[in-house]
Amino acid sequence: MMAKKAKTVKKSKKPAVKKKIVKKKKTVKKKGRKKKKKGGVNYFGLLIILAVIAGVIMFAKTKGSEPLKYIKAQKLAEFSQADKGGNLSTPRGLGISPDGHLYVADQNNSRVVKFRLNGEPVSSWGTEGEENGQFKEPSGVGVDRDNNVYVADAWNGRIQKFDSEGKFLKSLGGTAGGFYSPRNVAVNAYGMVFVADTGTSRIHRFDTEFNRIGKPFGQRGKAFGNFQEVFGLAFDSQRRLYVGDPGNRRVAVLTSDLQPVAHINVKGWEAAPPMWPMTAVDSRDYLYVVSSGTQEIWVYNTKDPKFKYVGTIKNDPQGKGLFNNPLGIAADSAGNIYVSETSKGSIVKIRPIFE
């Protein structure tokens, strides 16, 4: 009787255990399915939230910014042949004299080349070396109201002054100059010589006899009034100085006493950092900023209190690109713009078409 009772107990227990296990498995599967559905809804909602946030960020970035506007320019000429010694090789800084001549810092040929504004070569002078009238990387050119020519002789750490025929007049460097690597020089209408000493990120002022005016201005940094690099130098009709600072992706605006008053963020420089960019101001007080990385020239109105963006020069009226690797720039009194093409070894003369 006891054996029969034991069998009965075994039979009743086994089915009960199986039923419980099956129920647990089914319950787990159902719960898992519900979780997946909930998870899908959360991911979808998350995507919507992220899209909304991205849209807000994009709106914040573009709100208030000037839309990109292209200015066509007519290509008038392109020239590279010097009076002797072959073509230009890596031309950099440009300067235009009051008597209507274009001076080019022909870097790789260690010389200065003089052209008429129609591209006809006139003369040239200079060889590689450290003596008076010789150069080691001539980079920038400035011309005063008496048609004297000033050359930034970068690796000799000096500024050399010549008459319009290339006769050496004097030199400023060493302790008196305080330069490390001067890459550009410009002379304003009042006879003040400004030197961009790229190696120390400072601007110096002198008179045309190289007597120092005041203290050098500038120190390396990102704050307002500081520079990362200094290259381009140009003046407007209000005697303000525009300094190209590609390291900070902006052009600094200073008074003639070297007091910072504003800066202009150059979007072309933000997109592609340039190499040794120069600046120029034309007779209508438009500022031209070379953007070699994007093969463009950005134009701003200096008469506008906020230095309004005017447009970007890139192509001719037929849509053909005007530039390959632009660097130096100068403007004549007739509204023509001259741009040095470093890779092609040439000077491009254009006339912007403003509507």
mmCIF file of C-alpha atoms in Angstrom:
data_model
loop_
_atom_site.group_PDB
_atom_site.id
_atom_site.type_symbol
_atom_site.label_atom_id
_atom_site.label_comp_id
_atom_site.label_asym_id
_atom_site.label_seq_id
_atom_site.Cartn_x
_atom_site.Cartn_y
_atom_site.Cartn_z
ATOM 1 C CA MET A 1 0.000 0.000 0.000
ATOM 2 C CA MET A 2 2.852 2.340 0.748
ATOM 3 C CA ALA A 3 4.554 1.667 -2.634
ATOM 4 C CA LYS A 4 1.429 2.616 -4.509
ATOM 5 C CA LYS A 5 1.183 5.841 -2.599
ATOM 6 C CA ALA A 6 4.781 6.740 -3.512
ATOM 7 C CA LYS A 7 4.092 6.294 -7.244
ATOM 8 C CA THR A 8 1.067 8.462 -6.989
ATOM 9 C CA VAL A 9 3.100 11.254 -5.425
ATOM 10 C CA LYS A 10 5.734 11.129 -8.216
ATOM 11 C CA LYS A 11 3.158 11.347 -10.979
ATOM 12 C CA SER A 12 1.424 14.321 -9.439
ATOM 13 C CA LYS A 13 4.648 16.273 -8.832
ATOM 14 C CA LYS A 14 6.286 15.966 -12.307
ATOM 15 C CA PRO A 15 3.472 17.486 -14.346
ATOM 16 C CA ALA A 16 3.148 20.307 -11.820
ATOM 17 C CA VAL A 17 6.833 21.199 -12.219
ATOM 18 C CA LYS A 18 6.678 21.110 -16.039
ATOM 19 C CA LYS A 19 3.694 23.402 -16.107
ATOM 20 C CA LYS A 20 5.445 25.948 -13.928
ATOM 21 C CA ILE A 21 8.565 25.923 -16.133
ATOM 22 C CA VAL A 22 6.558 26.408 -19.316
ATOM 23 C CA LYS A 23 4.648 29.275 -17.824
ATOM 24 C CA LYS A 24 7.860 30.992 -16.776
ATOM 25 C CA LYS A 25 9.354 30.684 -20.273
ATOM 26 C CA LYS A 26 6.259 32.127 -21.888
ATOM 27 C CA THR A 27 6.162 34.954 -19.405
ATOM 28 C CA VAL A 28 9.815 35.827 -20.055
ATOM 29 C CA LYS A 29 9.286 35.909 -23.826
ATOM 30 C CA LYS A 30 6.280 38.164 -23.542
ATOM 31 C CA LYS A 31 8.127 40.571 -21.274
ATOM 32 C CA GLY A 32 11.097 40.609 -23.650
ATOM 33 C CA ARG A 33 8.890 41.507 -26.608
ATOM 34 C CA LYS A 34 7.317 44.347 -24.696
ATOM 35 C CA LYS A 35 10.744 45.745 -23.822
ATOM 36 C CA LYS A 36 11.832 45.725 -27.467
ATOM 37 C CA LYS A 37 8.757 47.649 -28.475
ATOM 38 C CA LYS A 38 9.370 50.192 -25.757
ATOM 39 C CA GLY A 39 13.020 50.483 -26.759
ATOM 40 C CA GLY A 40 12.089 51.179 -30.403
ATOM 41 C CA VAL A 41 9.816 54.015 -29.414
ATOM 42 C CA ASN A 42 12.572 55.584 -27.276
ATOM 43 C CA TYR A 43 15.158 55.459 -30.076
ATOM 44 C CA PHE A 44 12.770 57.084 -32.512
ATOM 45 C CA GLY A 45 11.986 59.847 -30.054
ATOM 46 C CA LEU A 46 15.684 60.344 -29.410
ATOM 47 C CA LEU A 47 16.327 60.805 -33.129
ATOM 48 C CA ILE A 48 13.617 63.451 -33.331
ATOM 49 C CA ILE A 49 15.088 65.321 -30.365
ATOM 50 C CA LEU A 50 18.578 65.211 -31.869
ATOM 51 C CA ALA A 51 17.288 66.480 -35.216
ATOM 52 C CA VAL A 52 15.541 69.388 -33.524
ATOM 53 C CA ILE A 53 18.696 70.266 -31.554
ATOM 54 C CA ALA A 54 20.823 70.108 -34.712
ATOM 55 C CA GLY A 55 18.405 72.405 -36.494
ATOM 56 C CA VAL A 56 18.544 74.906 -33.647
ATOM 57 C CA ILE A 57 22.360 74.854 -33.693
ATOM 58 C CA MET A 58 22.486 75.352 -37.460
ATOM 59 C CA PHE A 59 20.010 78.211 -37.204
ATOM 60 C CA ALA A 60 22.083 79.823 -34.471
ATOM 61 C CA LYS A 61 25.209 79.597 -36.604
ATOM 62 C CA THR A 62 23.660 81.041 -39.739
ATOM 63 C CA LYS A 63 21.349 83.616 -38.199
ATOM 64 C CA GLY A 64 22.664 87.107 -38.796
ATOM 65 C CA SER A 65 25.554 86.006 -41.035
ATOM 66 C CA GLU A 66 25.984 87.500 -44.484
ATOM 67 C CA PRO A 67 25.028 85.141 -47.329
ATOM 68 C CA LEU A 68 27.872 84.249 -49.667
ATOM 69 C CA LYS A 69 27.864 86.524 -52.706
ATOM 70 C CA TYR A 70 30.146 86.114 -55.701
ATOM 71 C CA ILE A 71 31.511 89.091 -57.611
ATOM 72 C CA LYS A 72 32.552 88.498 -61.206
ATOM 73 C CA ALA A 73 35.779 90.083 -62.400
ATOM 74 C CA GLN A 74 37.132 90.675 -65.879
ATOM 75 C CA LYS A 75 40.627 89.359 -66.466
ATOM 76 C CA LEU A 76 42.547 92.129 -68.214
ATOM 77 C CA ALA A 77 46.025 90.624 -68.414
ATOM 78 C CA GLU A 78 48.446 88.058 -67.060
ATOM 79 C CA PHE A 79 52.190 88.571 -67.277
ATOM 80 C CA SER A 80 55.367 86.970 -65.936
ATOM 81 C CA GLN A 81 58.296 87.965 -68.179
ATOM 82 C CA ALA A 82 60.855 90.248 -66.508
ATOM 83 C CA ASP A 83 63.167 92.575 -68.420
ATOM 84 C CA LYS A 84 65.970 90.041 -67.964
ATOM 85 C CA GLY A 85 66.729 86.861 -66.084
ATOM 86 C CA GLY A 86 63.636 84.961 -67.172
ATOM 87 C CA ASN A 87 60.168 84.757 -65.684
ATOM 88 C CA LEU A 88 59.002 85.464 -62.175
ATOM 89 C CA SER A 89 59.443 82.633 -59.679
ATOM 90 C CA THR A 90 57.177 82.583 -56.621
ATOM 91 C CA PRO A 91 56.213 86.280 -56.713
ATOM 92 C CA ARG A 92 54.856 87.535 -53.414
ATOM 93 C CA GLY A 93 54.294 91.125 -52.245
ATOM 94 C CA LEU A 94 53.224 93.890 -54.652
ATOM 95 C CA GLY A 95 53.453 97.664 -54.511
ATOM 96 C CA ILE A 96 52.161 100.388 -56.851
ATOM 97 C CA SER A 97 53.897 103.761 -57.076
ATOM 98 C CA PRO A 98 52.252 107.185 -57.570
ATOM 99 C CA ASP A 99 53.918 107.448 -60.989
ATOM 100 C CA GLY A 100 52.143 104.287 -62.175
ATOM 101 C CA HIS A 101 54.534 101.349 -61.815
ATOM 102 C CA LEU A 102 54.095 97.932 -60.260
ATOM 103 C CA TYR A 103 56.894 96.500 -58.117
ATOM 104 C CA VAL A 104 57.043 92.757 -57.444
ATOM 105 C CA ALA A 105 58.987 90.883 -54.757
ATOM 106 C CA ASP A 106 60.290 88.007 -56.897
ATOM 107 C CA GLN A 107 61.183 85.699 -54.029
ATOM 108 C CA ASN A 108 62.920 82.705 -55.602
ATOM 109 C CA ASN A 109 64.952 84.936 -57.917
ATOM 110 C CA SER A 110 66.013 87.155 -54.976
ATOM 111 C CA ARG A 111 65.121 90.362 -56.785
ATOM 112 C CA VAL A 112 62.589 93.130 -57.308
ATOM 113 C CA VAL A 113 60.974 93.460 -60.743
ATOM 114 C CA LYS A 114 59.444 96.711 -62.016
ATOM 115 C CA PHE A 115 56.561 96.688 -64.528
ATOM 116 C CA ARG A 116 54.341 99.241 -66.177
ATOM 117 C CA LEU A 117 50.712 98.729 -65.251
ATOM 118 C CA ASN A 118 50.025 97.122 -68.648
ATOM 119 C CA GLY A 119 52.466 94.329 -67.789
ATOM 120 C CA GLU A 120 55.452 95.589 -69.763
ATOM 121 C CA PRO A 121 58.712 94.918 -67.865
ATOM 122 C CA VAL A 122 60.892 97.948 -67.103
ATOM 123 C CA SER A 123 63.783 96.862 -64.909
ATOM 124 C CA SER A 124 64.875 94.577 -62.095
ATOM 125 C CA TRP A 125 67.562 94.465 -59.428
ATOM 126 C CA GLY A 126 68.925 92.179 -56.743
ATOM 127 C CA THR A 127 70.725 88.867 -56.282
ATOM 128 C CA GLU A 128 70.882 86.416 -53.405
ATOM 129 C CA GLY A 129 73.112 87.492 -50.544
ATOM 130 C CA GLU A 130 73.563 89.674 -47.484
ATOM 131 C CA GLU A 131 75.149 92.783 -48.988
ATOM 132 C CA ASN A 132 73.311 96.027 -49.718
ATOM 133 C CA GLY A 133 70.984 95.484 -52.653
ATOM 134 C CA GLN A 134 70.966 91.710 -52.160
ATOM 135 C CA PHE A 135 68.128 89.663 -50.695
ATOM 136 C CA LYS A 136 67.258 86.473 -48.870
ATOM 137 C CA GLU A 137 63.563 85.938 -49.548
ATOM 138 C CA PRO A 138 62.215 89.357 -50.518
ATOM 139 C CA SER A 139 58.585 89.097 -49.407
ATOM 140 C CA GLY A 140 56.864 92.481 -49.323
ATOM 141 C CA VAL A 141 57.093 95.780 -51.200
ATOM 142 C CA GLY A 142 55.979 99.273 -50.219
ATOM 143 C CA VAL A 143 56.255 102.564 -52.144
ATOM 144 C CA ASP A 144 56.231 106.089 -50.720
ATOM 145 C CA ARG A 145 54.858 109.306 -52.261
ATOM 146 C CA ASP A 146 58.287 110.071 -53.752
ATOM 147 C CA ASN A 147 58.308 106.712 -55.586
ATOM 148 C CA ASN A 148 60.994 105.232 -53.338
ATOM 149 C CA VAL A 149 60.734 101.473 -52.901
ATOM 150 C CA TYR A 150 60.922 99.600 -49.587
ATOM 151 C CA VAL A 151 61.555 95.846 -49.566
ATOM 152 C CA ALA A 152 60.971 93.409 -46.682
ATOM 153 C CA ASP A 153 64.125 91.268 -46.835
ATOM 154 C CA ALA A 154 62.829 88.461 -44.609
ATOM 155 C CA TRP A 155 65.797 86.221 -43.864
ATOM 156 C CA ASN A 156 68.266 89.084 -43.692
ATOM 157 C CA GLY A 157 65.983 90.526 -41.012
ATOM 158 C CA ARG A 158 65.867 93.995 -42.528
ATOM 159 C CA ILE A 159 64.038 96.553 -44.660
ATOM 160 C CA GLN A 160 65.942 97.994 -47.626
ATOM 161 C CA LYS A 161 65.121 101.294 -49.323
ATOM 162 C CA PHE A 162 65.787 102.047 -53.020
ATOM 163 C CA ASP A 163 64.969 104.837 -55.423
ATOM 164 C CA SER A 164 62.618 104.142 -58.335
ATOM 165 C CA GLU A 165 65.521 102.977 -60.526
ATOM 166 C CA GLY A 166 66.735 100.417 -58.014
ATOM 167 C CA LYS A 167 69.604 102.403 -56.523
ATOM 168 C CA PHE A 168 70.260 101.361 -52.920
ATOM 169 C CA LEU A 169 69.616 104.169 -50.422
ATOM 170 C CA LYS A 170 69.640 102.683 -46.932
ATOM 171 C CA SER A 171 68.848 99.674 -44.790
ATOM 172 C CA LEU A 172 67.146 99.120 -41.439
ATOM 173 C CA GLY A 173 67.816 95.954 -39.458
ATOM 174 C CA GLY A 174 69.828 94.519 -36.604
ATOM 175 C CA THR A 175 69.340 96.080 -33.175
ATOM 176 C CA ALA A 176 67.850 99.282 -34.604
ATOM 177 C CA GLY A 177 65.167 97.382 -36.459
ATOM 178 C CA GLY A 178 64.457 94.724 -33.866
ATOM 179 C CA PHE A 179 63.108 92.378 -36.541
ATOM 180 C CA TYR A 180 63.189 88.609 -36.624
ATOM 181 C CA SER A 181 61.525 87.876 -39.967
ATOM 182 C CA PRO A 182 59.875 90.945 -41.552
ATOM 183 C CA ARG A 183 57.506 89.702 -44.267
ATOM 184 C CA ASN A 184 55.832 92.907 -45.347
ATOM 185 C CA VAL A 185 56.259 96.670 -45.464
ATOM 186 C CA ALA A 186 53.849 99.457 -46.411
ATOM 187 C CA VAL A 187 53.986 103.259 -46.485
ATOM 188 C CA ASN A 188 50.911 105.394 -45.871
ATOM 189 C CA ALA A 189 50.097 108.705 -47.547
ATOM 190 C CA TYR A 190 51.646 110.630 -44.662
ATOM 191 C CA GLY A 191 55.116 109.129 -44.946
ATOM 192 C CA MET A 192 54.899 106.557 -42.157
ATOM 193 C CA VAL A 193 56.572 103.209 -42.826
ATOM 194 C CA PHE A 194 54.879 100.172 -41.257
ATOM 195 C CA VAL A 195 56.677 96.836 -40.947
ATOM 196 C CA ALA A 196 54.986 93.473 -40.308
ATOM 197 C CA ASP A 197 57.520 91.409 -38.385
ATOM 198 C CA THR A 198 56.018 87.959 -38.745
ATOM 199 C CA GLY A 199 58.614 86.275 -36.540
ATOM 200 C CA THR A 200 57.627 88.299 -33.468
ATOM 201 C CA SER A 201 53.975 89.026 -34.381
ATOM 202 C CA ARG A 202 54.554 92.766 -34.034
ATOM 203 C CA ILE A 203 54.018 95.933 -36.075
ATOM 204 C CA HIS A 204 56.747 98.609 -36.166
ATOM 205 C CA ARG A 205 56.533 102.249 -37.325
ATOM 206 C CA PHE A 206 59.250 104.481 -38.774
ATOM 207 C CA ASP A 207 59.522 107.614 -40.854
ATOM 208 C CA THR A 208 60.982 107.391 -44.362
ATOM 209 C CA GLU A 209 64.485 107.993 -42.945
ATOM 210 C CA PHE A 210 64.013 104.970 -40.667
ATOM 211 C CA ASN A 211 63.657 106.915 -37.429
ATOM 212 C CA ARG A 212 61.470 104.900 -35.092
ATOM 213 C CA ILE A 213 58.010 106.218 -34.215
ATOM 214 C CA GLY A 214 56.698 104.975 -30.875
ATOM 215 C CA LYS A 215 56.989 101.444 -29.579
ATOM 216 C CA PRO A 216 56.308 98.236 -31.533
ATOM 217 C CA PHE A 217 52.780 96.930 -31.108
ATOM 218 C CA GLY A 218 51.549 93.379 -30.707
ATOM 219 C CA GLN A 219 52.105 90.117 -28.939
ATOM 220 C CA ARG A 220 51.285 86.541 -29.766
ATOM 221 C CA GLY A 221 47.813 85.484 -28.698
ATOM 222 C CA LYS A 222 44.136 85.137 -29.606
ATOM 223 C CA ALA A 223 42.689 87.984 -27.540
ATOM 224 C CA PHE A 224 41.491 91.219 -29.096
ATOM 225 C CA GLY A 225 44.537 93.250 -30.136
ATOM 226 C CA ASN A 226 46.823 90.212 -30.243
ATOM 227 C CA PHE A 227 48.233 88.447 -33.298
ATOM 228 C CA GLN A 228 49.211 84.914 -34.181
ATOM 229 C CA GLU A 229 50.950 86.063 -37.359
ATOM 230 C CA VAL A 230 51.191 89.353 -39.239
ATOM 231 C CA PHE A 231 51.401 89.611 -43.024
ATOM 232 C CA GLY A 232 49.114 91.846 -45.062
ATOM 233 C CA LEU A 233 49.254 95.623 -44.548
ATOM 234 C CA ALA A 234 46.877 98.151 -46.114
ATOM 235 C CA PHE A 235 45.471 101.612 -45.351
ATOM 236 C CA ASP A 236 42.078 103.214 -45.918
ATOM 237 C CA SER A 237 41.269 106.901 -46.427
ATOM 238 C CA GLN A 238 40.757 107.333 -42.671
ATOM 239 C CA ARG A 239 44.401 106.348 -42.034
ATOM 240 C CA ARG A 240 43.370 103.054 -40.452
ATOM 241 C CA LEU A 241 45.676 100.077 -40.850
ATOM 242 C CA TYR A 242 44.452 96.596 -41.836
ATOM 243 C CA VAL A 243 46.683 93.731 -40.725
ATOM 244 C CA GLY A 244 46.206 90.227 -42.098
ATOM 245 C CA ASP A 245 46.434 87.735 -39.213
ATOM 246 C CA PRO A 246 45.827 84.276 -40.725
ATOM 247 C CA GLY A 247 46.695 82.494 -37.476
ATOM 248 C CA ASN A 248 43.593 84.032 -35.898
ATOM 249 C CA ARG A 249 41.630 83.831 -39.191
ATOM 250 C CA ARG A 250 40.970 87.570 -39.145
ATOM 251 C CA VAL A 251 42.073 91.011 -40.277
ATOM 252 C CA ALA A 252 42.860 93.377 -37.415
ATOM 253 C CA VAL A 253 41.855 97.036 -37.754
ATOM 254 C CA LEU A 254 44.169 99.551 -36.060
ATOM 255 C CA THR A 255 44.496 103.319 -35.959
ATOM 256 C CA SER A 256 47.651 104.888 -37.396
ATOM 257 C CA ASP A 257 48.844 105.045 -33.764
ATOM 258 C CA LEU A 258 48.515 101.249 -33.610
ATOM 259 C CA GLN A 259 45.465 101.204 -31.352
ATOM 260 C CA PRO A 260 43.190 98.217 -32.108
ATOM 261 C CA VAL A 261 39.614 99.223 -32.909
ATOM 262 C CA ALA A 262 38.050 96.153 -34.521
ATOM 263 C CA HIS A 263 38.696 92.939 -36.386
ATOM 264 C CA ILE A 264 37.113 91.275 -39.406
ATOM 265 C CA ASN A 265 36.618 87.507 -39.382
ATOM 266 C CA VAL A 266 37.473 86.131 -42.826
ATOM 267 C CA LYS A 267 35.326 83.067 -43.555
ATOM 268 C CA GLY A 268 37.550 82.016 -46.436
ATOM 269 C CA TRP A 269 40.420 81.699 -43.965
ATOM 270 C CA GLU A 270 38.244 79.659 -41.617
ATOM 271 C CA ALA A 271 37.478 77.194 -44.408
ATOM 272 C CA ALA A 272 41.099 76.824 -45.554
ATOM 273 C CA PRO A 273 43.989 78.503 -43.708
ATOM 274 C CA PRO A 274 46.021 80.602 -46.169
ATOM 275 C CA MET A 275 49.753 81.024 -46.611
ATOM 276 C CA TRP A 276 51.132 84.553 -46.192
ATOM 277 C CA PRO A 277 47.942 86.390 -47.224
ATOM 278 C CA MET A 278 48.152 90.028 -48.272
ATOM 279 C CA THR A 279 45.578 92.834 -48.169
ATOM 280 C CA ALA A 280 44.832 95.945 -50.224
ATOM 281 C CA VAL A 281 42.382 98.869 -50.170
ATOM 282 C CA ASP A 282 41.125 100.499 -53.381
ATOM 283 C CA SER A 283 40.056 104.082 -54.116
ATOM 284 C CA ARG A 284 36.473 103.422 -52.982
ATOM 285 C CA ASP A 285 37.756 102.133 -49.622
ATOM 286 C CA TYR A 286 36.976 98.502 -50.332
ATOM 287 C CA LEU A 287 39.263 96.098 -48.502
ATOM 288 C CA TYR A 288 40.540 93.105 -50.501
ATOM 289 C CA VAL A 289 41.706 90.033 -48.579
ATOM 290 C CA VAL A 290 43.486 87.205 -50.383
ATOM 291 C CA SER A 291 42.324 83.680 -49.482
ATOM 292 C CA SER A 292 44.865 81.382 -51.129
ATOM 293 C CA GLY A 293 43.395 78.195 -49.639
ATOM 294 C CA THR A 294 40.045 78.767 -51.362
ATOM 295 C CA GLN A 295 41.522 80.587 -54.408
ATOM 296 C CA GLU A 296 39.407 83.662 -53.760
ATOM 297 C CA ILE A 297 39.515 87.304 -52.746
ATOM 298 C CA TRP A 298 37.116 88.497 -50.060
ATOM 299 C CA VAL A 299 35.915 92.103 -50.234
ATOM 300 C CA TYR A 300 34.676 94.333 -47.382
ATOM 301 C CA ASN A 301 33.406 97.912 -47.221
ATOM 302 C CA THR A 302 35.594 99.862 -44.778
ATOM 303 C CA LYS A 303 33.224 102.849 -44.873
ATOM 304 C CA ASP A 304 30.557 100.717 -43.229
ATOM 305 C CA PRO A 305 30.772 100.850 -39.395
ATOM 306 C CA LYS A 306 30.564 97.048 -39.278
ATOM 307 C CA PHE A 307 32.893 96.503 -42.264
ATOM 308 C CA LYS A 308 30.120 94.956 -44.307
ATOM 309 C CA TYR A 309 30.972 91.976 -46.484
ATOM 310 C CA VAL A 310 30.636 93.022 -50.145
ATOM 311 C CA GLY A 311 31.349 89.745 -51.896
ATOM 312 C CA THR A 312 33.904 87.178 -53.013
ATOM 313 C CA ILE A 313 35.911 87.290 -56.243
ATOM 314 C CA LYS A 314 36.593 83.875 -57.747
ATOM 315 C CA ASN A 315 35.521 83.633 -61.406
ATOM 316 C CA ASP A 316 35.276 85.693 -64.583
ATOM 317 C CA PRO A 317 31.883 86.457 -66.234
ATOM 318 C CA GLN A 318 32.053 83.118 -68.093
ATOM 319 C CA GLY A 319 32.491 81.197 -64.842
ATOM 320 C CA LYS A 320 36.168 80.396 -65.343
ATOM 321 C CA GLY A 321 38.377 80.497 -62.255
ATOM 322 C CA LEU A 322 40.677 83.504 -62.050
ATOM 323 C CA PHE A 323 43.201 82.229 -59.531
ATOM 324 C CA ASN A 324 45.377 79.226 -58.820
ATOM 325 C CA ASN A 325 47.411 80.128 -55.743
ATOM 326 C CA PRO A 326 46.985 83.883 -55.100
ATOM 327 C CA LEU A 327 49.046 85.680 -52.475
ATOM 328 C CA GLY A 328 50.114 89.303 -53.057
ATOM 329 C CA ILE A 329 47.638 92.025 -53.994
ATOM 330 C CA ALA A 330 47.621 95.716 -54.927
ATOM 331 C CA ALA A 331 45.055 98.196 -56.271
ATOM 332 C CA ASP A 332 45.663 101.087 -58.673
ATOM 333 C CA SER A 333 43.789 104.406 -58.800
ATOM 334 C CA ALA A 334 41.643 103.227 -61.735
ATOM 335 C CA GLY A 335 40.084 100.379 -59.766
ATOM 336 C CA ASN A 336 42.191 97.574 -61.248
ATOM 337 C CA ILE A 337 43.455 94.820 -58.962
ATOM 338 C CA TYR A 338 46.808 93.038 -59.339
ATOM 339 C CA VAL A 339 47.328 89.593 -57.808
ATOM 340 C CA SER A 340 50.538 87.567 -57.615
ATOM 341 C CA GLU A 341 50.182 83.899 -58.532
ATOM 342 C CA THR A 342 52.896 82.077 -56.600
ATOM 343 C CA SER A 343 52.514 78.652 -58.224
ATOM 344 C CA LYS A 344 52.223 79.948 -61.799
ATOM 345 C CA GLY A 345 54.880 82.628 -61.362
ATOM 346 C CA SER A 346 52.731 85.398 -62.813
ATOM 347 C CA ILE A 347 50.747 88.548 -62.082
ATOM 348 C CA VAL A 348 47.014 88.587 -62.853
ATOM 349 C CA LYS A 349 45.337 91.940 -63.539
ATOM 350 C CA ILE A 350 41.565 92.034 -63.038
ATOM 351 C CA ARG A 351 38.727 94.533 -62.812
ATOM 352 C CA PRO A 352 35.903 93.607 -60.398
ATOM 353 C CA ILE A 353 32.368 94.078 -61.706
ATOM 354 C CA PHE A 354 30.322 95.638 -58.906
ATOM 355 C CA GLU A 355 26.580 95.810 -59.530
#
